[in-house]
């Protein structure tokens, strides 16, 4: 088994969904999976509830939402850094065959964790572990170190027609 680094980025919908699809696939092979979500604001209750049905799936929701509007940026940075430390330990511990870092890109773009620090951990990832990173605006360094990068491009989104978030699709 050759562990790959995969990135789902871009402005279109489907990045987190794709990562969850890979988790579902890996679980079918009894591969232990860790999903670590660095939250941006709202939480997707559907996948969290489904995750409880798999005992080889560890699902962690970390952080408290990243925003440039925050009234306490220092606290946000502390929380984001702690979340990253947890992700780092999870990768280096090597207990999982698939590790998903959902919305990780925002830690870099909001300058909460240095890109170099993240790249150093990716470089040390166990050889037999797949790593998936999602989030808009994947940086050049992340793209360079990945084996697979897919950019979701919006062609249409129901939001544009004023259609609100639907159960099972958005949450
Ligand atoms: P999903 O979790 O549905 O796979 P995503 O991970 O690709 O979406 P994010 O950038 O994490 O997308 O944004 C999360 C939310 O923003 C989703 O509810 C998604 O539908 C919505 N979203 C994504 N792209 C667009 C868009 N182009 N216009 C409006 N809303 C969008
Ligand atoms: Mg997402």
Short mmCIF file of N, CA, C and O in Angstrom, two decimals, residues 13-119:
data_model
loop_
_atom_site.label_atom_id
_atom_site.label_comp_id
_atom_site.label_asym_id
_atom_site.label_seq_id
_atom_site.Cartn_x
_atom_site.Cartn_y
_atom_site.Cartn_z
N UNK A 13 -19.05 23.37 -4.74
CA UNK A 13 -19.46 22.43 -3.70
C UNK A 13 -18.94 21.04 -4.01
O UNK A 13 -18.91 20.63 -5.17
N UNK A 14 -18.57 20.29 -3.00
CA UNK A 14 -18.19 18.90 -3.21
C UNK A 14 -16.89 18.47 -2.55
O UNK A 14 -16.53 17.29 -2.61
N UNK A 15 -16.19 19.41 -1.93
CA UNK A 15 -14.88 19.07 -1.35
C UNK A 15 -15.03 18.16 -0.13
O UNK A 15 -14.44 17.08 -0.07
N UNK A 16 -15.81 18.61 0.83
CA UNK A 16 -16.01 17.78 2.02
C UNK A 16 -16.77 16.51 1.66
O UNK A 16 -16.44 15.42 2.15
N UNK A 17 -17.74 16.65 0.78
CA UNK A 17 -18.52 15.48 0.34
C UNK A 17 -17.61 14.41 -0.24
O UNK A 17 -17.78 13.22 0.04
N UNK A 18 -16.65 14.81 -1.06
CA UNK A 18 -15.73 13.84 -1.68
C UNK A 18 -14.88 13.15 -0.63
O UNK A 18 -14.64 11.94 -0.70
N UNK A 19 -14.43 13.92 0.35
CA UNK A 19 -13.61 13.34 1.41
C UNK A 19 -14.43 12.30 2.18
O UNK A 19 -13.92 11.21 2.51
N UNK A 20 -15.68 12.63 2.45
CA UNK A 20 -16.55 11.68 3.17
C UNK A 20 -16.79 10.43 2.34
O UNK A 20 -16.87 9.32 2.88
N UNK A 21 -16.88 10.60 1.03
CA UNK A 21 -17.05 9.44 0.14
C UNK A 21 -15.85 8.50 0.23
O UNK A 21 -16.00 7.28 0.26
N UNK A 22 -14.66 9.08 0.32
CA UNK A 22 -13.45 8.25 0.45
C UNK A 22 -13.44 7.53 1.80
O UNK A 22 -13.01 6.37 1.88
N UNK A 23 -13.91 8.22 2.83
CA UNK A 23 -13.99 7.58 4.15
C UNK A 23 -14.90 6.35 4.07
O UNK A 23 -14.55 5.27 4.55
N UNK A 24 -16.03 6.53 3.45
CA UNK A 24 -17.01 5.45 3.30
C UNK A 24 -16.39 4.27 2.55
O UNK A 24 -16.56 3.10 2.92
N UNK A 25 -15.64 4.57 1.52
CA UNK A 25 -14.97 3.53 0.73
C UNK A 25 -13.93 2.79 1.56
O UNK A 25 -13.88 1.55 1.58
N UNK A 26 -13.10 3.53 2.27
CA UNK A 26 -12.04 2.91 3.08
C UNK A 26 -12.63 2.06 4.21
O UNK A 26 -12.12 0.97 4.51
N UNK A 27 -13.69 2.54 4.83
CA UNK A 27 -14.32 1.80 5.94
C UNK A 27 -14.82 0.44 5.46
O UNK A 27 -14.80 -0.53 6.21
N UNK A 28 -15.24 0.39 4.22
CA UNK A 28 -15.71 -0.88 3.64
C UNK A 28 -14.61 -1.93 3.57
O UNK A 28 -14.89 -3.13 3.49
N UNK A 29 -13.36 -1.47 3.59
CA UNK A 29 -12.21 -2.39 3.60
C UNK A 29 -11.67 -2.56 5.02
O UNK A 29 -10.54 -3.04 5.19
N UNK A 30 -12.44 -2.14 6.00
CA UNK A 30 -12.03 -2.20 7.41
C UNK A 30 -10.77 -1.40 7.70
O UNK A 30 -10.01 -1.74 8.62
N UNK A 31 -10.52 -0.36 6.91
CA UNK A 31 -9.37 0.50 7.18
C UNK A 31 -9.78 1.56 8.21
O UNK A 31 -10.79 2.25 8.02
N UNK A 32 -9.02 1.69 9.29
CA UNK A 32 -9.36 2.71 10.29
C UNK A 32 -9.22 4.12 9.69
O UNK A 32 -8.24 4.42 9.01
N UNK A 33 -10.23 4.93 9.97
CA UNK A 33 -10.30 6.28 9.38
C UNK A 33 -10.41 7.33 10.49
O UNK A 33 -11.14 7.12 11.46
N UNK A 34 -9.71 8.42 10.32
CA UNK A 34 -9.88 9.58 11.22
C UNK A 34 -10.33 10.76 10.37
O UNK A 34 -9.74 11.04 9.33
N UNK A 35 -11.38 11.41 10.82
CA UNK A 35 -11.81 12.66 10.17
C UNK A 35 -11.66 13.76 11.20
O UNK A 35 -12.19 13.67 12.31
N UNK A 36 -10.88 14.76 10.86
CA UNK A 36 -10.71 15.90 11.75
C UNK A 36 -11.23 17.11 11.00
O UNK A 36 -10.75 17.46 9.92
N UNK A 37 -12.24 17.72 11.55
CA UNK A 37 -12.83 18.88 10.90
C UNK A 37 -12.47 20.15 11.65
O UNK A 37 -12.74 20.28 12.85
N UNK A 38 -11.85 21.04 10.92
CA UNK A 38 -11.54 22.36 11.46
C UNK A 38 -12.72 23.23 11.09
O UNK A 38 -12.86 23.63 9.94
N UNK A 39 -13.58 23.49 12.05
CA UNK A 39 -14.86 24.10 11.66
C UNK A 39 -14.73 25.56 11.27
O UNK A 39 -13.93 26.31 11.79
N UNK A 40 -15.60 25.94 10.34
CA UNK A 40 -15.59 27.29 9.82
C UNK A 40 -16.76 28.08 10.38
O UNK A 40 -16.84 29.27 10.19
N UNK A 41 -17.69 27.41 11.00
CA UNK A 41 -18.85 28.14 11.49
C UNK A 41 -20.00 27.20 11.79
O UNK A 41 -20.26 26.88 12.93
N UNK A 42 -20.63 26.71 10.76
CA UNK A 42 -21.77 25.83 10.99
C UNK A 42 -21.30 24.37 10.96
O UNK A 42 -20.27 24.05 10.41
N UNK A 43 -22.07 23.51 11.55
CA UNK A 43 -21.67 22.11 11.57
C UNK A 43 -22.66 21.26 10.78
O UNK A 43 -23.85 21.52 10.77
N UNK A 44 -22.12 20.24 10.11
CA UNK A 44 -22.94 19.34 9.30
C UNK A 44 -23.35 18.15 10.15
O UNK A 44 -22.58 17.22 10.33
N UNK A 45 -24.54 18.19 10.67
CA UNK A 45 -24.96 17.15 11.63
C UNK A 45 -25.09 15.78 11.01
O UNK A 45 -24.91 14.77 11.66
N UNK A 46 -25.41 15.71 9.74
CA UNK A 46 -25.64 14.42 9.09
C UNK A 46 -24.46 13.49 9.19
O UNK A 46 -24.59 12.36 9.67
N UNK A 47 -23.28 13.97 8.79
CA UNK A 47 -22.11 13.06 8.81
C UNK A 47 -21.67 12.72 10.23
O UNK A 47 -21.17 11.63 10.47
N UNK A 48 -21.86 13.65 11.14
CA UNK A 48 -21.46 13.37 12.52
C UNK A 48 -22.32 12.24 13.10
O UNK A 48 -21.82 11.34 13.78
N UNK A 49 -23.60 12.26 12.79
CA UNK A 49 -24.51 11.21 13.27
C UNK A 49 -24.18 9.88 12.60
O UNK A 49 -24.14 8.83 13.24
N UNK A 50 -23.90 9.91 11.29
CA UNK A 50 -23.54 8.67 10.58
C UNK A 50 -22.26 8.07 11.12
O UNK A 50 -22.12 6.84 11.21
N UNK A 51 -21.31 8.94 11.48
CA UNK A 51 -20.00 8.47 11.92
C UNK A 51 -20.10 7.54 13.12
O UNK A 51 -19.29 6.62 13.28
N UNK A 52 -21.10 7.77 13.95
CA UNK A 52 -21.26 6.95 15.16
C UNK A 52 -21.56 5.49 14.83
O UNK A 52 -21.43 4.62 15.67
N UNK A 53 -21.97 5.23 13.62
CA UNK A 53 -22.29 3.85 13.23
C UNK A 53 -21.06 3.01 12.91
O UNK A 53 -21.16 1.82 12.72
N UNK A 54 -19.92 3.66 12.80
CA UNK A 54 -18.69 2.93 12.46
C UNK A 54 -17.72 2.98 13.64
O UNK A 54 -17.31 4.06 14.05
N UNK A 55 -17.36 1.79 14.15
CA UNK A 55 -16.46 1.86 15.31
C UNK A 55 -15.00 2.04 14.90
O UNK A 55 -14.16 2.29 15.76
N UNK A 56 -14.66 1.93 13.62
CA UNK A 56 -13.28 2.20 13.21
C UNK A 56 -13.14 3.59 12.58
O UNK A 56 -12.17 3.90 11.91
N UNK A 57 -14.16 4.41 12.81
CA UNK A 57 -14.10 5.80 12.34
C UNK A 57 -14.04 6.74 13.55
O UNK A 57 -14.94 6.74 14.39
N UNK A 58 -12.96 7.50 13.63
CA UNK A 58 -12.83 8.52 14.68
C UNK A 58 -13.12 9.87 14.07
O UNK A 58 -12.45 10.29 13.13
N UNK A 59 -14.14 10.53 14.60
CA UNK A 59 -14.58 11.81 14.04
C UNK A 59 -14.39 12.90 15.08
O UNK A 59 -14.93 12.81 16.18
N UNK A 60 -13.59 13.88 14.75
CA UNK A 60 -13.33 14.97 15.69
C UNK A 60 -13.70 16.31 15.07
O UNK A 60 -13.29 16.59 13.95
N UNK A 61 -14.45 17.07 15.79
CA UNK A 61 -14.80 18.42 15.33
C UNK A 61 -14.04 19.39 16.22
O UNK A 61 -14.29 19.46 17.42
N UNK A 62 -13.12 20.12 15.63
CA UNK A 62 -12.24 20.98 16.42
C UNK A 62 -12.34 22.43 15.97
O UNK A 62 -12.64 22.71 14.82
N UNK A 63 -12.06 23.31 16.88
CA UNK A 63 -12.08 24.74 16.55
C UNK A 63 -13.43 25.33 16.85
O UNK A 63 -14.33 24.67 17.36
N UNK A 64 -13.56 26.58 16.57
CA UNK A 64 -14.84 27.22 16.82
C UNK A 64 -15.25 28.13 15.66
O UNK A 64 -16.07 29.02 15.81
N UNK A 65 -14.70 27.88 14.53
CA UNK A 65 -15.08 28.69 13.37
C UNK A 65 -14.05 29.78 13.14
O UNK A 65 -13.69 30.49 14.06
N UNK A 66 -13.59 29.89 11.91
CA UNK A 66 -12.58 30.91 11.60
C UNK A 66 -13.26 32.06 10.88
O UNK A 66 -14.03 31.84 9.96
N UNK A 67 -12.96 33.22 11.27
CA UNK A 67 -13.54 34.35 10.56
C UNK A 67 -12.70 35.59 10.75
O UNK A 67 -12.06 35.78 11.78
N UNK A 68 -12.71 36.38 9.72
CA UNK A 68 -11.99 37.65 9.80
C UNK A 68 -12.78 38.65 10.65
O UNK A 68 -12.31 39.70 10.99
N UNK A 69 -14.03 38.27 10.99
CA UNK A 69 -14.86 39.16 11.78
C UNK A 69 -14.72 38.90 13.29
O UNK A 69 -15.38 39.52 14.09
N UNK A 70 -13.87 37.93 13.63
CA UNK A 70 -13.77 37.51 15.03
C UNK A 70 -13.48 38.69 15.96
O UNK A 70 -12.73 39.59 15.62
N UNK A 71 -14.08 38.63 17.14
CA UNK A 71 -13.80 39.68 18.12
C UNK A 71 -12.65 39.27 19.03
O UNK A 71 -12.19 40.05 19.84
N UNK A 72 -12.18 38.06 18.90
CA UNK A 72 -11.04 37.63 19.71
C UNK A 72 -10.11 36.74 18.88
O UNK A 72 -10.11 35.52 18.99
N UNK A 73 -9.32 37.41 18.07
CA UNK A 73 -8.47 36.69 17.12
C UNK A 73 -7.42 35.84 17.84
O UNK A 73 -7.12 34.73 17.41
N UNK A 74 -6.87 36.35 18.96
CA UNK A 74 -5.85 35.60 19.68
C UNK A 74 -6.40 34.27 20.16
O UNK A 74 -5.74 33.24 20.06
N UNK A 75 -7.63 34.30 20.67
CA UNK A 75 -8.25 33.08 21.15
C UNK A 75 -8.48 32.12 19.98
O UNK A 75 -8.24 30.92 20.09
N UNK A 76 -8.93 32.64 18.86
CA UNK A 76 -9.16 31.81 17.67
C UNK A 76 -7.87 31.13 17.23
O UNK A 76 -7.86 29.96 16.85
N UNK A 77 -6.79 31.88 17.29
CA UNK A 77 -5.50 31.32 16.87
C UNK A 77 -5.08 30.20 17.82
O UNK A 77 -4.63 29.14 17.39
N UNK A 78 -5.28 30.42 19.12
CA UNK A 78 -4.95 29.38 20.11
C UNK A 78 -5.74 28.10 19.83
O UNK A 78 -5.20 27.00 19.86
N UNK A 79 -7.02 28.27 19.57
CA UNK A 79 -7.89 27.12 19.31
C UNK A 79 -7.47 26.40 18.02
O UNK A 79 -7.38 25.18 17.98
N UNK A 80 -7.18 27.18 17.01
CA UNK A 80 -6.77 26.60 15.72
C UNK A 80 -5.44 25.86 15.87
O UNK A 80 -5.26 24.77 15.32
N UNK A 81 -4.54 26.43 16.63
CA UNK A 81 -3.22 25.80 16.82
C UNK A 81 -3.35 24.48 17.59
O UNK A 81 -2.69 23.50 17.29
N UNK A 82 -4.23 24.48 18.58
CA UNK A 82 -4.47 23.28 19.36
C UNK A 82 -5.08 22.19 18.47
O UNK A 82 -4.71 21.02 18.56
N UNK A 83 -5.99 22.61 17.61
CA UNK A 83 -6.61 21.67 16.68
C UNK A 83 -5.55 21.09 15.74
O UNK A 83 -5.52 19.88 15.48
N UNK A 84 -4.67 21.93 15.27
CA UNK A 84 -3.60 21.46 14.39
C UNK A 84 -2.67 20.48 15.12
O UNK A 84 -2.26 19.46 14.56
N UNK A 85 -2.35 20.78 16.39
CA UNK A 85 -1.49 19.88 17.17
C UNK A 85 -2.14 18.49 17.27
O UNK A 85 -1.46 17.48 17.16
N UNK A 86 -3.46 18.48 17.46
CA UNK A 86 -4.17 17.21 17.53
C UNK A 86 -4.07 16.47 16.20
O UNK A 86 -3.82 15.26 16.16
N UNK A 87 -4.25 17.19 15.10
CA UNK A 87 -4.15 16.58 13.78
C UNK A 87 -2.75 16.01 13.54
O UNK A 87 -2.59 14.89 13.04
N UNK A 88 -1.78 16.78 13.95
CA UNK A 88 -0.37 16.36 13.80
C UNK A 88 -0.11 15.05 14.55
O UNK A 88 0.47 14.11 14.00
N UNK A 89 -0.57 15.00 15.81
CA UNK A 89 -0.40 13.78 16.62
C UNK A 89 -1.10 12.59 15.96
O UNK A 89 -0.58 11.48 15.95
N UNK A 90 -2.28 12.86 15.42
CA UNK A 90 -3.05 11.78 14.78
C UNK A 90 -2.29 11.22 13.58
O UNK A 90 -2.21 10.00 13.39
N UNK A 91 -1.72 12.10 12.79
CA UNK A 91 -0.97 11.66 11.60
C UNK A 91 0.26 10.86 12.04
O UNK A 91 0.50 9.75 11.57
N UNK A 92 1.03 11.44 12.95
CA UNK A 92 2.30 10.82 13.32
C UNK A 92 2.10 9.53 14.13
O UNK A 92 2.95 8.64 14.11
N UNK A 93 0.96 9.40 14.81
CA UNK A 93 0.69 8.18 15.58
C UNK A 93 0.50 6.97 14.66
O UNK A 93 0.78 5.83 15.05
N UNK A 94 0.03 7.19 13.45
CA UNK A 94 -0.05 6.11 12.47
C UNK A 94 -1.08 5.04 12.76
O UNK A 94 -0.98 3.92 12.24
N UNK A 95 -2.09 5.36 13.54
CA UNK A 95 -3.12 4.36 13.87
C UNK A 95 -4.19 4.21 12.78
O UNK A 95 -4.94 3.26 12.79
N UNK A 96 -4.26 5.18 11.90
CA UNK A 96 -5.30 5.19 10.87
C UNK A 96 -4.70 5.01 9.48
O UNK A 96 -3.55 5.38 9.25
N UNK A 97 -5.48 4.44 8.58
CA UNK A 97 -5.00 4.28 7.20
C UNK A 97 -5.47 5.42 6.31
O UNK A 97 -4.96 5.61 5.20
N UNK A 98 -6.49 6.13 6.80
CA UNK A 98 -6.96 7.31 6.07
C UNK A 98 -7.21 8.41 7.09
O UNK A 98 -7.94 8.20 8.06
N UNK A 99 -6.58 9.54 6.87
CA UNK A 99 -6.79 10.69 7.75
C UNK A 99 -7.30 11.84 6.88
O UNK A 99 -6.68 12.19 5.87
N UNK A 100 -8.43 12.40 7.27
CA UNK A 100 -9.04 13.51 6.53
C UNK A 100 -8.94 14.78 7.36
O UNK A 100 -9.41 14.81 8.51
N UNK A 101 -8.32 15.78 6.81
CA UNK A 101 -8.22 17.09 7.48
C UNK A 101 -9.14 18.04 6.71
O UNK A 101 -8.74 18.64 5.71
N UNK A 102 -10.37 18.13 7.19
CA UNK A 102 -11.39 18.88 6.46
C UNK A 102 -11.31 20.37 6.79
O UNK A 102 -11.34 20.75 7.96
N UNK A 103 -11.22 21.17 5.77
CA UNK A 103 -11.10 22.65 5.88
C UNK A 103 -9.75 23.08 6.46
O UNK A 103 -9.64 24.16 7.05
N UNK A 104 -8.74 22.26 6.27
CA UNK A 104 -7.41 22.62 6.80
C UNK A 104 -6.84 23.88 6.14
O UNK A 104 -6.09 24.63 6.76
N UNK A 105 -7.19 24.09 4.88
CA UNK A 105 -6.56 25.19 4.13
C UNK A 105 -6.74 26.54 4.82
O UNK A 105 -5.88 27.40 4.71
N UNK A 106 -7.84 26.70 5.56
CA UNK A 106 -8.11 27.99 6.21
C UNK A 106 -7.12 28.32 7.30
O UNK A 106 -6.87 29.48 7.59
N UNK A 107 -6.55 27.29 7.91
CA UNK A 107 -5.54 27.54 8.95
C UNK A 107 -4.34 28.26 8.33
O UNK A 107 -3.72 29.11 8.98
N UNK A 108 -4.05 27.91 7.08
CA UNK A 108 -2.92 28.55 6.40
C UNK A 108 -3.34 29.93 5.89
O UNK A 108 -2.64 30.92 6.13
N UNK A 109 -4.50 30.00 5.22
CA UNK A 109 -4.86 31.28 4.61
C UNK A 109 -5.17 32.36 5.65
O UNK A 109 -4.94 33.54 5.38
N UNK A 110 -5.64 31.96 6.82
CA UNK A 110 -5.85 32.96 7.88
C UNK A 110 -4.60 33.11 8.76
O UNK A 110 -4.65 33.73 9.81
N UNK A 111 -3.51 32.51 8.31
CA UNK A 111 -2.20 32.63 8.98
C UNK A 111 -2.25 32.20 10.45
O UNK A 111 -1.64 32.82 11.32
N UNK A 112 -2.98 31.13 10.69
CA UNK A 112 -3.06 30.62 12.06
C UNK A 112 -1.98 29.57 12.31
O UNK A 112 -1.49 29.41 13.43
N UNK A 113 -1.62 28.87 11.25
CA UNK A 113 -0.52 27.90 11.32
C UNK A 113 0.32 28.13 10.06
O UNK A 113 -0.23 28.33 8.98
N UNK A 114 1.63 28.08 10.23
CA UNK A 114 2.50 28.32 9.08
C UNK A 114 2.42 27.15 8.10
O UNK A 114 2.38 25.99 8.52
N UNK A 115 2.40 27.47 6.83
CA UNK A 115 2.35 26.43 5.80
C UNK A 115 3.51 25.45 5.98
O UNK A 115 3.34 24.24 5.88
N UNK A 116 4.70 25.99 6.27
CA UNK A 116 5.90 25.15 6.40
C UNK A 116 5.73 24.09 7.48
O UNK A 116 6.21 22.96 7.34
N UNK A 117 5.06 24.47 8.56
CA UNK A 117 4.84 23.55 9.67
C UNK A 117 3.95 22.38 9.22
O UNK A 117 4.20 21.22 9.58
N UNK A 118 2.95 22.70 8.44
CA UNK A 118 2.04 21.67 7.94
C UNK A 118 2.75 20.79 6.91
O UNK A 118 2.64 19.55 6.96
N UNK A 119 3.52 21.40 6.04
CA UNK A 119 4.24 20.63 5.02
C UNK A 119 5.23 19.66 5.68
O UNK A 119 5.42 18.54 5.21
#
